[in-house]
Amino acid sequence: MQTELSKELGVEHAIFGFTPFPAVAAAISRAGGFGVLGAVRYTAPEDLERDLDWIEANVGGRPYGLDVVMPAKKVEGVSEADVEAMIPEGHRQFVRETLAKYGVPELDEGEASGWRITGWMEQVARGQLDVAFDYPIRLLANALGSPPADVVRRAHDKGVLVAALAGSARHARKHAEAGIDVVVAQGYEAGGHTGDIASMVLTPEVVDAVGPLPVLAAGGIGSGQQVAAALSLGAQGVWLGSLWLTVTEADMHSPAVTRKLLAAGSGDTVRSRALTGKPARQLRTEWTDAWDDPHGPGTLPMPLQGLLVADAVSRIQKYEVEPLLGTPVGQIVGRMNSERSVQEVFDDLTRGFERAVDRINRIAGRGEQA
């Protein structure tokens, strides 16, 4: 499962695994793929440094990368407190009433929220990069499109490839113009922030739009047959995120979330603005239903929504209030019905890939080949 991009990065399989868990990122790289650690939750640089130290000690010398959430346009002089002040009181009241309806307890006195979407703020992301560029990362991915031009230059000066997610061919062309090295074509089926175009349509459109830049296919991919399909559409690899949420190395901190993921079908997700203010695919819950109800106040734009619901999500997660409890995940959740190790997932992906290639070879009259 090698392509020009995987060979350039020195990995055995062109499988890029995005995950918020250091143990999973390291295991993906050890299994022959390319682990990418999500940095958005690291608001303190020392925490990111600690986990990158751990990856360095446990990755076995294999390459890995980092994913940040960074706006392309710089906003000067705006603090988190400034943004918090923009949140209407009516929305705060709606959060209080919804939590009270389901009997969600308060956090303990003095206990800080463990879930805050502040990594989107440029100063936070730049602090993450100040740490990350001291480590031998091989790829920097940005979930909000092309990072600022000076960040791209800084990465290139360090010999780090830069990737950016795109939900349309138009976005992909802008990334190419900005000097991005790898475009991740993320389809509608994916977990987290997505556009409106399905992967089967999006991937070849992006390949045609930015070639010869390498493209990774993302969204709805969870089997070796789908990996083969993505490569046949012109992608140089696949970008998998949701699939790793139920691996044994994942530290979900919530058995209830894991149970819900294992029980969910591919139709049990919803693309909602409830989490961050931008459309993000996640498990459908009574929390997402409340925010999507036309009789409610509606969601706020990013980043206001993320800051508004941060403490509420922490409370829901801490006390495992199951009707409200969810997580970002793609439609591939329907295949995630057992807990497996990262290596077991890779074994399944490679076997499925080989079967798909053999089948195509037989159809093409080339005989059975591995």
XYZ file of C-alpha atoms in Angstrom:
370
model
C 0.000 0.000 0.000
C 2.778 2.395 -0.969
C 2.543 5.567 -3.023
C 4.989 8.332 -3.883
C 3.887 10.249 -0.771
C 4.232 7.307 1.604
C 7.691 6.570 0.183
C 8.699 10.213 0.636
C 7.648 10.056 4.284
C 9.201 6.643 4.835
C 6.059 4.725 5.803
C 5.028 1.241 4.734
C 1.330 1.886 4.184
C -0.265 5.061 2.798
C -2.615 5.220 5.786
C -2.603 8.483 7.736
C -4.287 8.227 11.107
C -5.552 11.353 12.856
C -6.170 10.951 16.583
C -6.246 13.021 19.785
C -4.536 10.179 21.666
C -0.708 9.961 21.755
C -0.773 6.190 22.310
C -2.889 5.716 19.197
C -0.702 8.016 17.067
C 2.413 6.115 18.085
C 0.740 2.748 17.468
C -0.374 3.830 13.986
C 3.186 4.743 13.060
C 4.575 1.540 14.583
C 2.068 -0.466 12.527
C 3.485 1.015 9.329
C 1.152 3.954 8.859
C 1.594 7.636 9.663
C 0.215 8.781 13.017
C -0.991 12.381 13.301
C -1.640 13.807 16.777
C -4.498 16.306 17.061
C -3.324 19.364 19.011
C -6.543 21.332 19.464
C -7.035 20.255 23.104
C -3.538 21.319 24.180
C -4.016 24.801 25.592
C -0.861 24.535 27.742
C 2.400 24.123 25.779
C 3.898 21.951 28.509
C 1.115 19.386 28.039
C 1.854 19.077 24.328
C 5.562 18.847 25.088
C 4.903 16.022 27.554
C 2.907 14.009 25.030
C 5.357 14.596 22.178
C 8.106 13.384 24.497
C 6.024 10.254 25.076
C 5.503 9.707 21.353
C 9.223 10.126 20.701
C 9.952 7.462 23.313
C 7.311 5.044 21.976
C 7.118 5.497 18.224
C 10.116 3.284 17.498
C 11.822 5.873 15.326
C 8.889 5.937 12.884
C 7.650 9.235 11.377
C 4.604 11.094 12.708
C 2.875 14.468 12.389
C 0.744 17.073 14.128
C -2.690 18.515 13.327
C -3.593 22.051 14.447
C -6.687 24.222 14.075
C -5.496 27.579 12.828
C -7.307 30.305 10.868
C -5.610 31.465 7.686
C -6.320 35.114 8.488
C -4.708 36.714 11.499
C -6.886 38.470 14.080
C -4.991 40.945 16.261
C -5.673 41.750 19.878
C -8.609 39.416 20.540
C -8.469 37.423 23.757
C -10.624 34.538 24.933
C -12.277 36.896 27.433
C -13.176 39.285 24.600
C -14.857 36.443 22.725
C -16.654 35.168 25.830
C -18.187 38.620 26.279
C -19.876 38.309 22.877
C -22.023 35.334 23.952
C -25.683 36.389 24.449
C -27.228 35.738 27.858
C -30.179 33.996 26.201
C -27.877 31.289 24.884
C -26.293 30.844 28.312
C -29.770 30.458 29.782
C -30.655 27.829 27.178
C -27.590 25.799 28.201
C -28.548 26.045 31.891
C -32.128 24.974 31.207
C -31.111 22.037 29.013
C -28.642 20.728 31.589
C -31.211 21.151 34.370
C -33.806 19.231 32.330
C -31.522 16.177 32.323
C -30.279 16.644 35.893
C -26.648 17.213 34.949
C -24.662 18.012 38.130
C -22.343 20.987 38.413
C -18.588 20.535 38.334
C -16.928 20.476 41.726
C -16.042 23.873 43.181
C -12.813 25.085 41.649
C -12.802 22.340 39.000
C -11.933 23.704 35.597
C -13.581 22.561 32.416
C -11.580 19.798 30.807
C -12.999 20.524 27.359
C -12.421 23.914 25.777
C -12.119 24.618 22.089
C -9.448 27.285 22.361
C -6.919 25.713 20.008
C -8.640 27.594 17.186
C -7.203 30.848 18.554
C -4.097 31.854 16.648
C -1.984 32.556 19.712
C -2.743 29.080 21.093
C -1.957 27.345 17.807
C 1.272 29.307 17.438
C 2.279 28.216 20.933
C 1.652 24.619 19.872
C 3.883 25.106 16.834
C 6.660 26.613 18.952
C 6.710 23.311 20.802
C 6.150 21.008 17.835
C 8.924 22.398 15.659
C 11.431 21.328 18.311
C 10.466 17.728 17.502
C 11.143 15.754 14.297
C 7.564 15.949 12.998
C 7.338 15.226 9.272
C 3.893 16.671 8.544
C 1.870 19.631 9.809
C -1.847 19.466 8.998
C -4.335 22.281 9.471
C -8.012 21.498 9.936
C -9.180 25.015 8.983
C -7.567 25.109 5.566
C -4.285 26.760 4.684
C -2.378 28.083 7.695
C -0.902 31.607 7.546
C 1.857 32.060 4.968
C 4.568 32.546 7.578
C 3.643 29.223 9.180
C 3.933 27.465 5.817
C 7.365 29.031 5.307
C 8.466 28.080 8.806
C 7.386 24.475 8.279
C 9.183 24.272 4.951
C 12.328 25.727 6.510
C 12.177 22.834 8.992
C 11.676 20.285 6.216
C 8.076 19.659 7.314
C 5.353 19.024 4.745
C 2.148 21.025 5.168
C -1.295 19.520 4.631
C -4.682 21.217 4.628
C -8.212 19.842 4.621
C -10.536 20.733 1.762
C -14.233 20.087 1.246
C -14.356 21.229 -2.371
C -12.140 21.539 -5.429
C -12.285 25.321 -5.032
C -10.848 25.093 -1.525
C -8.196 22.668 -2.751
C -7.036 25.062 -5.464
C -6.654 27.826 -2.880
C -4.494 25.489 -0.796
C -2.300 24.778 -3.807
C -1.910 28.510 -4.457
C -0.889 28.963 -0.811
C 2.003 26.527 -1.191
C 0.432 23.562 0.585
C 2.184 20.230 -0.059
C -0.685 17.778 0.573
C -4.447 18.263 0.229
C -6.789 16.165 2.367
C -10.075 15.805 0.467
C -12.556 15.394 3.308
C -15.979 14.202 2.276
C -19.393 14.737 3.796
C -19.284 11.330 5.522
C -16.318 12.258 7.725
C -16.395 12.954 11.439
C -15.848 16.482 12.695
C -16.019 19.519 10.416
C -17.085 18.618 6.893
C -18.421 20.145 3.726
C -21.385 19.057 1.610
C -19.745 16.810 -1.007
C -19.433 13.037 -0.615
C -16.009 11.395 -0.808
C -16.671 9.416 -4.010
C -17.382 12.670 -5.853
C -14.929 14.902 -4.004
C -11.739 12.836 -4.242
C -11.372 12.745 -8.047
C -12.479 16.369 -8.317
C -9.695 17.441 -5.951
C -7.145 15.163 -7.642
C -7.944 16.783 -10.988
C -7.930 20.275 -9.477
C -4.518 20.222 -7.789
C -2.495 17.531 -9.562
C 0.335 16.696 -9.342
C 0.049 17.643 -5.644
C -0.673 14.525 -3.581
C -4.214 14.126 -2.291
C -5.377 12.074 0.682
C -8.961 10.806 0.689
C -10.931 11.224 3.926
C -14.478 10.496 4.992
C -16.308 7.197 5.293
C -13.193 5.032 4.887
C -12.791 2.097 7.244
C -11.920 -0.972 5.178
C -9.136 -2.092 2.889
C -11.573 -2.206 -0.023
C -12.313 1.477 0.533
C -8.592 2.234 0.693
C -8.175 0.545 -2.694
C -11.103 2.570 -4.041
C -9.541 5.816 -2.820
C -6.231 5.024 -4.493
C -8.032 4.077 -7.702
C -9.647 7.531 -7.666
C -6.188 9.102 -7.735
C -5.501 9.655 -4.039
C -2.008 8.933 -2.746
C -3.296 7.716 0.586
C -6.177 7.842 3.021
C -6.767 9.991 6.097
C -8.627 8.059 8.792
C -9.885 9.561 12.039
C -13.087 8.012 13.380
C -11.856 4.436 13.002
C -9.357 4.858 15.861
C -11.901 5.984 18.482
C -12.697 2.424 19.553
C -9.207 0.892 19.427
C -7.881 -0.516 22.682
C -5.123 2.114 22.824
C -7.640 4.998 22.793
C -8.137 6.788 26.096
C -11.768 7.842 25.765
C -12.200 8.427 29.550
C -15.813 7.329 29.111
C -17.000 3.728 28.847
C -20.437 5.087 27.981
C -19.128 6.880 24.875
C -17.353 3.726 23.754
C -20.542 1.707 24.243
C -22.522 4.219 22.192
C -19.952 4.155 19.396
C -19.913 0.357 19.246
C -23.720 0.236 19.148
C -24.214 3.013 16.577
C -25.086 2.442 12.955
C -23.996 4.542 9.993
C -27.274 6.465 10.199
C -26.813 7.460 13.830
C -24.696 10.551 13.179
C -25.743 14.093 12.393
C -23.944 17.069 10.891
C -24.603 19.741 13.505
C -23.213 23.090 14.625
C -23.887 22.226 18.285
C -20.274 21.532 19.192
C -18.238 24.345 17.638
C -20.524 26.557 15.558
C -19.404 25.002 12.267
C -21.079 21.926 10.753
C -19.425 18.924 12.411
C -20.519 15.310 12.092
C -21.061 13.626 15.459
C -23.250 11.086 17.192
C -26.847 12.237 17.195
C -27.961 12.817 20.791
C -30.642 14.725 22.641
C -28.022 17.465 23.027
C -27.626 17.879 19.254
C -31.399 17.635 18.829
C -31.879 20.475 21.346
C -29.536 22.765 19.429
C -30.978 21.849 16.053
C -34.589 22.376 17.216
C -36.042 25.325 15.248
C -37.827 26.451 18.445
C -34.490 26.900 20.248
C -32.114 29.872 20.071
C -29.936 28.264 17.409
C -26.188 27.891 17.508
C -23.651 30.701 17.547
C -20.847 31.063 14.995
C -17.410 29.621 15.667
C -15.716 30.162 18.122
C -18.592 31.473 20.275
C -20.479 28.162 20.279
C -17.452 26.156 21.384
C -16.779 28.484 24.289
C -20.477 28.602 25.214
C -20.840 24.830 25.553
C -17.374 23.994 26.912
C -18.360 23.650 30.563
C -21.622 21.918 29.643
C -19.829 19.291 27.550
C -17.355 18.715 30.388
C -20.230 18.127 32.803
C -22.029 15.799 30.406
C -18.838 13.808 29.882
C -17.798 13.698 33.542
C -21.148 12.392 34.755
C -21.793 10.312 31.612
C -25.292 11.638 31.063
C -26.054 9.171 28.289
C -28.960 10.935 26.507
C -26.700 13.973 25.962
C -23.377 12.171 25.627
C -21.758 12.167 22.206
C -18.536 12.657 20.289
C -17.456 13.692 16.795
C -17.501 10.622 14.548
C -18.131 9.849 10.897
C -20.635 7.572 9.204
C -18.045 4.791 9.279
C -19.142 4.303 12.904
C -21.442 1.583 11.554
C -18.361 -0.624 10.996
C -16.891 0.138 14.422
C -18.636 -2.639 16.314
C -15.784 -4.202 18.316
C -12.746 -3.026 20.260
C -9.532 -3.949 18.449
C -5.906 -2.934 18.709
C -4.394 -0.573 16.161
C -2.375 -3.478 14.767
C -5.523 -5.565 14.336
C -7.142 -2.687 12.435
C -4.089 -2.464 10.169
C -4.135 -6.218 9.582
C -7.791 -5.970 8.531
C -7.100 -2.978 6.272
C -4.182 -4.640 4.500
C -6.036 -7.941 3.989
C -9.058 -6.094 2.620
C -6.822 -4.060 0.324
C -5.193 -7.201 -1.058
C -8.587 -8.827 -1.703
C -9.804 -5.724 -3.539
C -6.678 -5.529 -5.700
C -6.921 -9.252 -6.517
C -10.549 -8.843 -7.531
C -9.796 -5.910 -9.835
C -6.894 -7.795 -11.367
C -9.198 -10.749 -12.102
C -11.806 -8.443 -13.616
C -9.097 -6.872 -15.753
C -7.936 -10.347 -16.857
C -4.553 -10.095 -15.191
C -4.943 -13.168 -13.004
C -4.660 -13.302 -9.221
C -1.966 -11.029 -7.829
C -1.203 -9.810 -4.308
